[in-house]
Tab-separated table of N, CA and C in Angstrom:
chain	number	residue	atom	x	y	z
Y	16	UNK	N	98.401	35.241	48.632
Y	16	UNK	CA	97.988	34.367	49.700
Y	16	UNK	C	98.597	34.819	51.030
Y	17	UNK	N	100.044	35.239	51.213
Y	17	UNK	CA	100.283	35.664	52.329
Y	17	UNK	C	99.763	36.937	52.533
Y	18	UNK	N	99.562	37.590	51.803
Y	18	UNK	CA	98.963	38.981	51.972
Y	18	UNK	C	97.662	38.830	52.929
Y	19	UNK	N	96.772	37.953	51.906
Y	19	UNK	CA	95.579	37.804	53.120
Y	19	UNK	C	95.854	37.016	54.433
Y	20	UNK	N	96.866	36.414	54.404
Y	20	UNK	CA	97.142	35.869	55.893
Y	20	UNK	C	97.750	36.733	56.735
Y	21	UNK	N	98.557	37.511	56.434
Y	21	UNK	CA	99.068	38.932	57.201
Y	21	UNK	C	97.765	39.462	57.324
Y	22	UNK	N	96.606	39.873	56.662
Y	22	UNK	CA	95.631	40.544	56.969
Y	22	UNK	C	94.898	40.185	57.881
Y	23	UNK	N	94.403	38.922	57.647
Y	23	UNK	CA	93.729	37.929	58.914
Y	23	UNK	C	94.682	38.190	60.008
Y	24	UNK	N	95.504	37.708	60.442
Y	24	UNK	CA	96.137	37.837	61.612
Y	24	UNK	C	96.282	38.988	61.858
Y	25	UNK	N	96.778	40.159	61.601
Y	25	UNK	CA	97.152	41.635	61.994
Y	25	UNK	C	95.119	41.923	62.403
Y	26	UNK	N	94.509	41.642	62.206
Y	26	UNK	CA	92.827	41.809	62.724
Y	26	UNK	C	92.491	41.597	63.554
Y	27	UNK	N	92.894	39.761	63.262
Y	27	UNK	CA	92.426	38.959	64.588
Y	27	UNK	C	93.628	39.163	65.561
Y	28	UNK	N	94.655	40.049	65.863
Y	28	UNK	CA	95.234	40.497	66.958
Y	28	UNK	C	95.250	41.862	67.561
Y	29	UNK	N	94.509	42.511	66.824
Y	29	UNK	CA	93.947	43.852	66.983
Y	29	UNK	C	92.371	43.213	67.765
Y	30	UNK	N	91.713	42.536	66.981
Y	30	UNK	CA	90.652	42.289	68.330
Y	30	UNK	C	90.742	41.770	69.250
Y	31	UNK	N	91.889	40.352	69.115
Y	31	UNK	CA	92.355	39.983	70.792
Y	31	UNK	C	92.612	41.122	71.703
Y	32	UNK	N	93.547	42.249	71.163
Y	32	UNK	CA	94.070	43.378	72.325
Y	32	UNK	C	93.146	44.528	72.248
Y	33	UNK	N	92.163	45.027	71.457
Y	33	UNK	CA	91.932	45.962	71.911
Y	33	UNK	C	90.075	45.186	72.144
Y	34	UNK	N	90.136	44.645	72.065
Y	34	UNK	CA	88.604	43.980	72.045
Y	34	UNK	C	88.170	43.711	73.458
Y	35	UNK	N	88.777	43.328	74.179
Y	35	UNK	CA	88.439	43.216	75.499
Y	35	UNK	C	88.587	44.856	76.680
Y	36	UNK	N	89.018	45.571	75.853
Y	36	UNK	CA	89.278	47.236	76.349
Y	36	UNK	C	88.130	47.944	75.821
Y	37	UNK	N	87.932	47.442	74.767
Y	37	UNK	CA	86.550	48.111	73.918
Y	37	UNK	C	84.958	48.171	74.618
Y	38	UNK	N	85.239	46.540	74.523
Y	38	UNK	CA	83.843	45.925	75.013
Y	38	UNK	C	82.854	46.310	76.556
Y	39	UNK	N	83.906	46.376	77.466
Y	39	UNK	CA	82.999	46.450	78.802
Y	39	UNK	C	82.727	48.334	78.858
Y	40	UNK	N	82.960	48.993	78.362
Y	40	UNK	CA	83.118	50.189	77.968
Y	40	UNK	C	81.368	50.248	77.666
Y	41	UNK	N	81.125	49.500	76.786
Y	41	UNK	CA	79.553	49.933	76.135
Y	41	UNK	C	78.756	48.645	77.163
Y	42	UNK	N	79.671	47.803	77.173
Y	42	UNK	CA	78.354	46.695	78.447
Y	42	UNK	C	78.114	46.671	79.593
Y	43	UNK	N	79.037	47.119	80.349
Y	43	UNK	CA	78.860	47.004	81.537
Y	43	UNK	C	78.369	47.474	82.644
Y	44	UNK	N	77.682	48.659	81.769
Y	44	UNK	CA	76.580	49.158	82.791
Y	44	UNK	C	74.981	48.879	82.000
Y	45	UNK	N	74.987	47.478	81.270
Y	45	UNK	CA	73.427	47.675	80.900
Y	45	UNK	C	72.960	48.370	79.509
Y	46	UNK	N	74.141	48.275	78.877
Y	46	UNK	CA	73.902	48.517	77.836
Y	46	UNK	C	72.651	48.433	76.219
Y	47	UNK	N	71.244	47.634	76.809
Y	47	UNK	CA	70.567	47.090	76.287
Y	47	UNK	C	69.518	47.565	76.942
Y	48	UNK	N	67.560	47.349	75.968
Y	48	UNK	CA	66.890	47.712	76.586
Y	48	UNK	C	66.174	46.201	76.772
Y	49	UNK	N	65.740	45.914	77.900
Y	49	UNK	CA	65.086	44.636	77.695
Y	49	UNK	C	64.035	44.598	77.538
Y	50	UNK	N	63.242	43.618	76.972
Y	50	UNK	CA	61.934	44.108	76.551
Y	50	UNK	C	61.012	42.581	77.317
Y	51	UNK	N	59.789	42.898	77.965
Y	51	UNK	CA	59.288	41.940	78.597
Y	51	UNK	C	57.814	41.689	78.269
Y	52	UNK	N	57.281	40.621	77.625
Y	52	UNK	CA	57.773	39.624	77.123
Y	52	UNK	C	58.364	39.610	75.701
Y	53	UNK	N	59.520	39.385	75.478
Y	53	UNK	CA	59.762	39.046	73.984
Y	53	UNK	C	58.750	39.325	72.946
Y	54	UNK	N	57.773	38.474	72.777
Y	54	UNK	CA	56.746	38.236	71.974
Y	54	UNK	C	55.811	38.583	72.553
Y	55	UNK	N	55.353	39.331	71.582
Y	55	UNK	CA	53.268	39.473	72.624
Y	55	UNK	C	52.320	39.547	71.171
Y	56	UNK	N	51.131	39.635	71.524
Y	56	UNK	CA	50.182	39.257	69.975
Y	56	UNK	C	50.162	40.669	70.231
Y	57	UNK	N	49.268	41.019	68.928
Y	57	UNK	CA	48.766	43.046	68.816
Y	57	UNK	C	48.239	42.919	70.234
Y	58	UNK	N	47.880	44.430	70.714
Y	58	UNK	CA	46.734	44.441	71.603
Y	58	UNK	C	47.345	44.188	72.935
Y	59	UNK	N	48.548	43.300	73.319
Y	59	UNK	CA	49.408	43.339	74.694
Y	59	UNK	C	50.239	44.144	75.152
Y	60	UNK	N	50.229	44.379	76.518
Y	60	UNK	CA	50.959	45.541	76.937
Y	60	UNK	C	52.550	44.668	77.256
Y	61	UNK	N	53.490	45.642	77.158
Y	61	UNK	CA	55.188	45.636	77.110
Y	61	UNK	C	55.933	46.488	78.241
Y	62	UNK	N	56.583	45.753	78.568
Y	62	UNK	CA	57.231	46.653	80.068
Y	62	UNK	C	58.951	46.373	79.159
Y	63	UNK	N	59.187	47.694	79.320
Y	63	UNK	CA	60.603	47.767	79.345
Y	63	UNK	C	62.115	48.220	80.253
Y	64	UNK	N	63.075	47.155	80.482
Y	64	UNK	CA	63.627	47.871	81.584
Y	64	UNK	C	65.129	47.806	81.001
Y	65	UNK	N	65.912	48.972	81.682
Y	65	UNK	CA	67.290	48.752	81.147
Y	65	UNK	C	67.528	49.377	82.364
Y	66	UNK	N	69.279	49.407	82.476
Y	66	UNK	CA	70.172	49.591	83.588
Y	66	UNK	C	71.225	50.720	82.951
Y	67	UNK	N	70.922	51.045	81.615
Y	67	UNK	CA	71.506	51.925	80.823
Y	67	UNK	C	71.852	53.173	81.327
Y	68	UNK	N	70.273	53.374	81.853
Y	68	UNK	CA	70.302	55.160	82.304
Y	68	UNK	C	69.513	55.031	83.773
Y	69	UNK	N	70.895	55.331	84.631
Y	69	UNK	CA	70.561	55.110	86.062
Y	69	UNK	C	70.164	55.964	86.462
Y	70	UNK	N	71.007	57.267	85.744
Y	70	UNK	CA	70.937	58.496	86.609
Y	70	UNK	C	69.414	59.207	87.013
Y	71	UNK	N	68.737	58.996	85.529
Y	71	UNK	CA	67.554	59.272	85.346
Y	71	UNK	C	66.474	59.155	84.532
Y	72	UNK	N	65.600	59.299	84.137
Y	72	UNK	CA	64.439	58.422	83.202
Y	72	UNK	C	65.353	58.457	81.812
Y	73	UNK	N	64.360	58.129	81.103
Y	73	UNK	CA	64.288	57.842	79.642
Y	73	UNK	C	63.082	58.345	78.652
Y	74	UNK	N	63.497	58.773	77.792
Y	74	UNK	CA	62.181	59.228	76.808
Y	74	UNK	C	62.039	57.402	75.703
Y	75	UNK	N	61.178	56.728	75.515
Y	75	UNK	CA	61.129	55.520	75.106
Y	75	UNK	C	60.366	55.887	73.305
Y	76	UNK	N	60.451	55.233	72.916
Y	76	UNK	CA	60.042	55.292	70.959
Y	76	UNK	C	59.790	53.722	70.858
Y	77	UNK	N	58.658	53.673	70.778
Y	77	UNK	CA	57.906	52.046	70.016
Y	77	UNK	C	57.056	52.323	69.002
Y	78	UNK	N	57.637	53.754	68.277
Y	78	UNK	CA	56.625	53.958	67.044
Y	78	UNK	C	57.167	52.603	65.490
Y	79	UNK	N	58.050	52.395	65.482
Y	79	UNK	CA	58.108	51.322	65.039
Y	79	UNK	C	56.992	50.159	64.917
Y	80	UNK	N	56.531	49.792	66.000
Y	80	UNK	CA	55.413	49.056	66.096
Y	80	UNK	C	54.228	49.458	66.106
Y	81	UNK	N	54.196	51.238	66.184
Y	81	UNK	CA	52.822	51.876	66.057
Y	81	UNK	C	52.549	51.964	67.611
Y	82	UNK	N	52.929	52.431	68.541
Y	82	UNK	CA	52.759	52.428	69.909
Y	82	UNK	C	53.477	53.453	70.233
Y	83	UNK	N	54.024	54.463	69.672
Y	83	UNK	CA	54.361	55.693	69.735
Y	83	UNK	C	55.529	55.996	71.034
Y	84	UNK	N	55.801	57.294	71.339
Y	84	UNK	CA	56.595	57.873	72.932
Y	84	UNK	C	55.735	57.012	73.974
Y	85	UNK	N	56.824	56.521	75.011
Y	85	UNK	CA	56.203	56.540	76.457
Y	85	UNK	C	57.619	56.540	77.245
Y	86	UNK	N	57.204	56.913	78.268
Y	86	UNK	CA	58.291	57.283	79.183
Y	86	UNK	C	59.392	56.347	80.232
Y	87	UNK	N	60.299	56.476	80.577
Y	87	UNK	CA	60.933	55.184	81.254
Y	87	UNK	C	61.448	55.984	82.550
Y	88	UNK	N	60.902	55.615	83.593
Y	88	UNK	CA	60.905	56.173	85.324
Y	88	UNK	C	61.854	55.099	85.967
Y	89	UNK	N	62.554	55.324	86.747
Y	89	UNK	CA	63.555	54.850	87.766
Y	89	UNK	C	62.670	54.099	88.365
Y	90	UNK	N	62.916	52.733	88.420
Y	90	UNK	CA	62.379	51.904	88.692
Y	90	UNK	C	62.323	51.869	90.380
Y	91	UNK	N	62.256	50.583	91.269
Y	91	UNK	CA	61.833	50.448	92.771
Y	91	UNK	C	63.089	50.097	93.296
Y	92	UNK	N	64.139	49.735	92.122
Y	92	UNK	CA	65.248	49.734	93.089
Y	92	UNK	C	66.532	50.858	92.644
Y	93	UNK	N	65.797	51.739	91.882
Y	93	UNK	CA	66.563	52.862	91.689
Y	93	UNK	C	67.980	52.870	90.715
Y	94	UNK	N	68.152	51.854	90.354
Y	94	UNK	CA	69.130	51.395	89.311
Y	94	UNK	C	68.751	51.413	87.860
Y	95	UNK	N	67.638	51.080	87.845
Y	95	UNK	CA	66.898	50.470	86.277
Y	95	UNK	C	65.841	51.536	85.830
Y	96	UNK	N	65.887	51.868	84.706
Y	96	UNK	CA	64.799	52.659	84.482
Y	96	UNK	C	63.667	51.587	83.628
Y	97	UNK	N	62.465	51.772	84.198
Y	97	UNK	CA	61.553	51.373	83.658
Y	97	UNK	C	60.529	52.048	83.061
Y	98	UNK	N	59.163	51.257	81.801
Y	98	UNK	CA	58.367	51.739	81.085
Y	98	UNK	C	57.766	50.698	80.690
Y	99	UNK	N	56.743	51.467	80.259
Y	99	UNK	CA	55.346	50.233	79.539
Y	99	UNK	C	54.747	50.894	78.178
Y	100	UNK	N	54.388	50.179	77.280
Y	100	UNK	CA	53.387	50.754	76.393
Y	100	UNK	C	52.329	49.358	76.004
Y	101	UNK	N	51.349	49.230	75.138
Y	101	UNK	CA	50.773	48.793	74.635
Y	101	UNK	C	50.815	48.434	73.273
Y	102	UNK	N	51.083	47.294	72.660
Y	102	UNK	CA	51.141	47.507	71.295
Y	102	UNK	C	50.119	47.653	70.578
Y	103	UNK	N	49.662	48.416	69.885
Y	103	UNK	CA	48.347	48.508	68.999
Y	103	UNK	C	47.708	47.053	68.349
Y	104	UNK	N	46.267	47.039	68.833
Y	104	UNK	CA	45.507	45.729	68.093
Y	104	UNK	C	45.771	45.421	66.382
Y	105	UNK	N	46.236	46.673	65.780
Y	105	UNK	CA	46.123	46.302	64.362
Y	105	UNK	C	48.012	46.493	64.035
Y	106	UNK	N	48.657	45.998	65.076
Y	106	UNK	CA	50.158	45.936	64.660
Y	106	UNK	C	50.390	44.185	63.850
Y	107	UNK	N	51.306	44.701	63.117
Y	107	UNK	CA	51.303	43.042	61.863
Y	107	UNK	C	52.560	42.530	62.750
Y	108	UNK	N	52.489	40.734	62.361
Y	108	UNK	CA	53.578	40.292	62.718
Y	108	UNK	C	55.085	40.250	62.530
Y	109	UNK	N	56.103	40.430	63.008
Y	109	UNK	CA	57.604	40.552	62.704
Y	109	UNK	C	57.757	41.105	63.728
Y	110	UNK	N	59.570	41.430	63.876
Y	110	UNK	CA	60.709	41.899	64.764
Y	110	UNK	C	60.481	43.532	64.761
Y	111	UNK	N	60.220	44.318	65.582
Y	111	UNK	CA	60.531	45.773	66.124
Y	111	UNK	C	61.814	45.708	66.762
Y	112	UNK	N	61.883	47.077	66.632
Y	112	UNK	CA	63.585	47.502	67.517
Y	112	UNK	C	62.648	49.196	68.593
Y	113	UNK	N	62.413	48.447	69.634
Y	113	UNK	CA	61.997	49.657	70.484
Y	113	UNK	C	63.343	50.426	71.297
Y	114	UNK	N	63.522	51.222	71.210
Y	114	UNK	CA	64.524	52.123	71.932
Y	114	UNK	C	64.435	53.047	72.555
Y	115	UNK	N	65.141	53.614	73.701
Y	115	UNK	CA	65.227	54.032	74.689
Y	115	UNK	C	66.391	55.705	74.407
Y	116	UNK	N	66.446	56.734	74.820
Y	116	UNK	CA	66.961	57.546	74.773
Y	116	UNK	C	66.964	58.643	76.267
Y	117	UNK	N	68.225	58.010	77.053
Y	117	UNK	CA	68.483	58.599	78.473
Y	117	UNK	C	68.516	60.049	78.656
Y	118	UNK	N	67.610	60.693	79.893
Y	118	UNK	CA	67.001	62.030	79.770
Y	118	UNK	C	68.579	62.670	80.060
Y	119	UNK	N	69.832	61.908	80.806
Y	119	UNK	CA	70.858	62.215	81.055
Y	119	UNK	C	72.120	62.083	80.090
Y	120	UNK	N	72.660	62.936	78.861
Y	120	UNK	CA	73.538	62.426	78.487
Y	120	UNK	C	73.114	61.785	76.961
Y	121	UNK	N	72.129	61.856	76.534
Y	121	UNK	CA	71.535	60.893	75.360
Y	121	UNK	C	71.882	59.801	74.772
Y	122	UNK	N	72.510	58.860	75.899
Y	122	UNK	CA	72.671	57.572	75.315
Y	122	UNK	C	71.417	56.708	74.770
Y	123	UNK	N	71.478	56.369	73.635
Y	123	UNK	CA	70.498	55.533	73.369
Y	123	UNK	C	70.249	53.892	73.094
Y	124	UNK	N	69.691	53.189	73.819
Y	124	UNK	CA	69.669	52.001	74.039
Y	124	UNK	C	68.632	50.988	73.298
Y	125	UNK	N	68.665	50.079	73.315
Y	125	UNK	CA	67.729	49.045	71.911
Y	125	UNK	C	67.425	48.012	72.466
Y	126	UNK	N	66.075	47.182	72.052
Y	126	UNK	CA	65.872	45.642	72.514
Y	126	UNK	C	65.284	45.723	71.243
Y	127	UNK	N	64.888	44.214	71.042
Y	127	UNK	CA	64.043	43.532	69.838
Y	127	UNK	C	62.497	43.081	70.526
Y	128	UNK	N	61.356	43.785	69.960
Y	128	UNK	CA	60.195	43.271	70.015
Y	128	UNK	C	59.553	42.466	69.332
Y	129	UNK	N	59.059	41.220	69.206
Y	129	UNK	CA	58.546	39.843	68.231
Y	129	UNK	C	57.013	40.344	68.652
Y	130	UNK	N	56.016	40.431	67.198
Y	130	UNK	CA	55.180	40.438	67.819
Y	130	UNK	C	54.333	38.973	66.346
Y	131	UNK	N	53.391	38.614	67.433
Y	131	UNK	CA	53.156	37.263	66.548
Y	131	UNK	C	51.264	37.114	66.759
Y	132	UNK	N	51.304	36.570	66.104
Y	132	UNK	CA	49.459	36.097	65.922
Y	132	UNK	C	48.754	35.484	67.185
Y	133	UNK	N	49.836	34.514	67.562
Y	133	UNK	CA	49.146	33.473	68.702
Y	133	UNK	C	50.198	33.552	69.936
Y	134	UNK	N	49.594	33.670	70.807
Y	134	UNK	CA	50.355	33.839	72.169
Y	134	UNK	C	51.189	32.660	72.804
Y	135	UNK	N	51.961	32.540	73.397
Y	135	UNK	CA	52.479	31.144	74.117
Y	135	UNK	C	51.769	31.202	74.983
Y	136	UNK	N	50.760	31.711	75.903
Y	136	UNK	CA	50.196	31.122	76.722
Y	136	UNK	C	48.682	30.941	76.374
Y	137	UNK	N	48.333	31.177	75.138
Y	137	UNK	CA	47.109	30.484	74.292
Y	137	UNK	C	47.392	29.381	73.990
Y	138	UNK	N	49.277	28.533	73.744
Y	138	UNK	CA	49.309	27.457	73.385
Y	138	UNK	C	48.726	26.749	73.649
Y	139	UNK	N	48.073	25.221	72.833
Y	139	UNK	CA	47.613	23.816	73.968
Y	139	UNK	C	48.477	22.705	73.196
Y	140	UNK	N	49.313	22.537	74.227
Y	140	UNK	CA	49.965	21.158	73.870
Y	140	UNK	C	48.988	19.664	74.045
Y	141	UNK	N	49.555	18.940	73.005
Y	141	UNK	CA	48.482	17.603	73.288
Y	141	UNK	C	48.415	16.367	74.490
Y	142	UNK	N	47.599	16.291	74.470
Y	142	UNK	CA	47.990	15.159	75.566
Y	142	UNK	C	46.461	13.764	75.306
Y	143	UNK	N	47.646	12.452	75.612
Y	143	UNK	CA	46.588	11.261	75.910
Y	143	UNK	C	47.001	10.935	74.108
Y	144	UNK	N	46.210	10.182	73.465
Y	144	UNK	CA	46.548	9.209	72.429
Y	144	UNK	C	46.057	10.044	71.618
Y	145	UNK	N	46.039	9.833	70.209
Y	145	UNK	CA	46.107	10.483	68.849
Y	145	UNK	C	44.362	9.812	68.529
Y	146	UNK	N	43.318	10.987	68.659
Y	146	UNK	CA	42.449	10.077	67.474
Y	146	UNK	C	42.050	10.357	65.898
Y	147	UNK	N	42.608	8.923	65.733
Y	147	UNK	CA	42.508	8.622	64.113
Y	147	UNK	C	41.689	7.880	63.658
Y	148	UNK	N	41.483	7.613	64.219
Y	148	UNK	CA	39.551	6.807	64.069
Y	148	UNK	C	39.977	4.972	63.561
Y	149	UNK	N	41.096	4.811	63.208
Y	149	UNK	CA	41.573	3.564	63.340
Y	149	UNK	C	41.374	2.774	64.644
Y	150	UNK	N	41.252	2.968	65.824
Y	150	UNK	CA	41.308	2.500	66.799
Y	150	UNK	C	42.515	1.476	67.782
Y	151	UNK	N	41.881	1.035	68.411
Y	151	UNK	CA	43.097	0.081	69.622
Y	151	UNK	C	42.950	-1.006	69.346
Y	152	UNK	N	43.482	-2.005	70.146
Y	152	UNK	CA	43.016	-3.089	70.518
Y	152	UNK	C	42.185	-3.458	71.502
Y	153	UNK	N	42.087	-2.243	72.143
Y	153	UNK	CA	41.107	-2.375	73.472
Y	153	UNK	C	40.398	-1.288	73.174
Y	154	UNK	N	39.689	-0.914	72.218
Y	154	UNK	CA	38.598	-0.112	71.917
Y	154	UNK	C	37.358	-0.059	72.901
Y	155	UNK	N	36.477	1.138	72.610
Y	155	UNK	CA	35.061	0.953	73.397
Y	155	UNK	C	33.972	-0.176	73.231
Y	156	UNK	N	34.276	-1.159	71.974
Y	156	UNK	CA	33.202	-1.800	71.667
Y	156	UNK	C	33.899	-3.117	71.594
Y	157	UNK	N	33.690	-4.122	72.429
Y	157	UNK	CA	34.236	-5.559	72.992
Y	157	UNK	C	33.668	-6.143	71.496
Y	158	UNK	N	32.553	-6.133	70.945
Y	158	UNK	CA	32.409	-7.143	69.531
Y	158	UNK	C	33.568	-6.610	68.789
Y	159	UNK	N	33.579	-5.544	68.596
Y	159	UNK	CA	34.521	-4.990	67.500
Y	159	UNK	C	36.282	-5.881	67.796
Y	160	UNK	N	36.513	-5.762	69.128
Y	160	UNK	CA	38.011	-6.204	69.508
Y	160	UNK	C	37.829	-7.724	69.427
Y	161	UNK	N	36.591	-8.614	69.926
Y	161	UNK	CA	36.578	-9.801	69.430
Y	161	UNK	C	36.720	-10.475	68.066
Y	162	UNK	N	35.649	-9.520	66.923
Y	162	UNK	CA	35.724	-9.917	65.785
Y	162	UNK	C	37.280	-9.453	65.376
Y	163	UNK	N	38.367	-8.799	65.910
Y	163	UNK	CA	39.460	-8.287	65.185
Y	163	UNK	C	40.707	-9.594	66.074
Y	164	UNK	N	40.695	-9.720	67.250
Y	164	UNK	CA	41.187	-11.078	67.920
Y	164	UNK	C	40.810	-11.908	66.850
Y	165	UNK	N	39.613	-12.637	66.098
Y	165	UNK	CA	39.654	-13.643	65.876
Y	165	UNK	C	39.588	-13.574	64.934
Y	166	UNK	N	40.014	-12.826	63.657
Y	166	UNK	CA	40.759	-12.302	62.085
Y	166	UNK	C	41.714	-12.372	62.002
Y	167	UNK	N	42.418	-12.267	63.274
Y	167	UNK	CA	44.180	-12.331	63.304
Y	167	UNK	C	44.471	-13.861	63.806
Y	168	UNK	N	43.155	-14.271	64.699
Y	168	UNK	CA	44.108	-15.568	64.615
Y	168	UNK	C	43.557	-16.596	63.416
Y	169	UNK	N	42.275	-16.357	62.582
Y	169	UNK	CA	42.463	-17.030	61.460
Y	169	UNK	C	43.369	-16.899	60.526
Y	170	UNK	N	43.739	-16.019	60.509
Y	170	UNK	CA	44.834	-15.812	59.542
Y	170	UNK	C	46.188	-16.007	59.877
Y	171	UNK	N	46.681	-16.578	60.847
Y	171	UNK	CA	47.771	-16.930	61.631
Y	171	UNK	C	47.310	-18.526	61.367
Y	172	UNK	N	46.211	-19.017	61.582
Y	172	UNK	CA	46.326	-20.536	61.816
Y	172	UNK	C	46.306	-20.507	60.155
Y	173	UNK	N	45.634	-19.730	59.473
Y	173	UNK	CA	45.946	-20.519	58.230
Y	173	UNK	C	46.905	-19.947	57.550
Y	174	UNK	N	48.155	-19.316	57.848
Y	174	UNK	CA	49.613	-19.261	57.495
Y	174	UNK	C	50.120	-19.997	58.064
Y	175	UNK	N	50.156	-20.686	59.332
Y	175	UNK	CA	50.778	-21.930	59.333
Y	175	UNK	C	50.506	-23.202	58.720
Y	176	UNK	N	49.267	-23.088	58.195
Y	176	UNK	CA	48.615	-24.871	57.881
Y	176	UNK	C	49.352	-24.704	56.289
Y	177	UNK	N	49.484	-23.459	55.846
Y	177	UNK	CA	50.057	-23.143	54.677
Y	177	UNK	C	51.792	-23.447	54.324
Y	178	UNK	N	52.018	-23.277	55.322
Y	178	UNK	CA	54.001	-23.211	55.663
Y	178	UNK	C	54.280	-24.509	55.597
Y	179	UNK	N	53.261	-24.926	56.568
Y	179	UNK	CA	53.462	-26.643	57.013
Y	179	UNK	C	53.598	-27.548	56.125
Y	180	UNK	N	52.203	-26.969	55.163
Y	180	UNK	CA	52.177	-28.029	53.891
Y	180	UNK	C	53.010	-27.781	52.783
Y	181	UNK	N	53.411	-26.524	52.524
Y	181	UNK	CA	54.389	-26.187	51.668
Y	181	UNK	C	55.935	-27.108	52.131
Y	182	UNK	N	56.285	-27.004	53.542
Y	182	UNK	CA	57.165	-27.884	53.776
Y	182	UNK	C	57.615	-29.177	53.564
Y	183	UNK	N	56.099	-29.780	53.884
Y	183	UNK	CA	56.033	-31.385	53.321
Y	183	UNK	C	55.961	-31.682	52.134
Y	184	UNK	N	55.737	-30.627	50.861
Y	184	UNK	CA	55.906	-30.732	49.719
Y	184	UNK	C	54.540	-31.266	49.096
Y	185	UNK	N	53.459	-31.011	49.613
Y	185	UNK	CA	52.065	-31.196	49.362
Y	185	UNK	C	51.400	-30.410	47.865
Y	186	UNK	N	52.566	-30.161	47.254
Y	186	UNK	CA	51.918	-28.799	45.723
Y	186	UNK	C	51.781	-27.689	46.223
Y	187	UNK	N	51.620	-27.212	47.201
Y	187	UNK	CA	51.660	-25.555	47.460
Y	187	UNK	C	53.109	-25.030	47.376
């Protein structure tokens, strides 16, 4: 038992101290490829940008998803390299890993591509009341809401004439 508690701790104080020396090392210049939009159905085009490789383009790989090489150009503000591809109409749904490989240095960089059946901006959210064919109380047809007004109050007057007489001890 102390053994594994010496182990735990001698870890978790090796990542307190060297973990924060480690980390900005691989992040802090952009370490990631971003992928825009997240999700797209088959058949939508994908822009990708990272801050990875400033110096100069990128050779890009979305054969994963069947969308093969395309290239990543220094974007408009000269920091970011950017790229686009298309994902193929007959790509199936799930997670891709498209990646990036800097023409400077061969760092290679990663985002996650979702690709899905139905688009979020095909969504239609609902709106206004549910029809269930049960209806309102204020339905389109005034006989219908009259004859249902005056079912509820027969049956209200005759649960009370019922209570009443049960009270007075009449045999009910």
């Amino acid at each position: 038992m102390r053994r594994t508690a010496r182990l735990l701790t001698g870890t978790a104080l090796a990542v307190g101290v060297f973990g924060p020396v480690v980390t900005p090392a691989y992040g802090a210049d952009g370490g990631a490829l971003e992928v825009f939009p997240s999700s797209v159905v088959p058949g939508g085009q994908v822009t990708v940008n990272t801050a990875g490789c400033r110096d100069g383009g990128a050779a890009g790989d979305a054969s994963a998803v069947g969308a093969g090489a395309f290239t990543l150009a220094p974007g408009s503000d000269e920091e970011d390299a950017v790229g686009k591809f298309r994902v193929p109409p007959s790509a199936q749904p799930g997670t891709y890993e498209i990646v990036a490989t800097c023409a400077d240095g061969g760092r290679r960089v990663a985002g996650d591509l979702v690709v899905t059946l139905t688009s979020t901006r095909d969504q239609v959210h609902p709106r206004g009341s549910v029809k269930t064919g049960v209806g309102g109380a204020f339905g389109r047809d005034p006989v219908q809401t009259a004859a249902g007004v005056t079912a509820l109050a027969v049956a209200a007057a005759g649960g009370t004439w019922l209570l009443h007489r049960r009270a007075r001890g009449d045999g009910i």
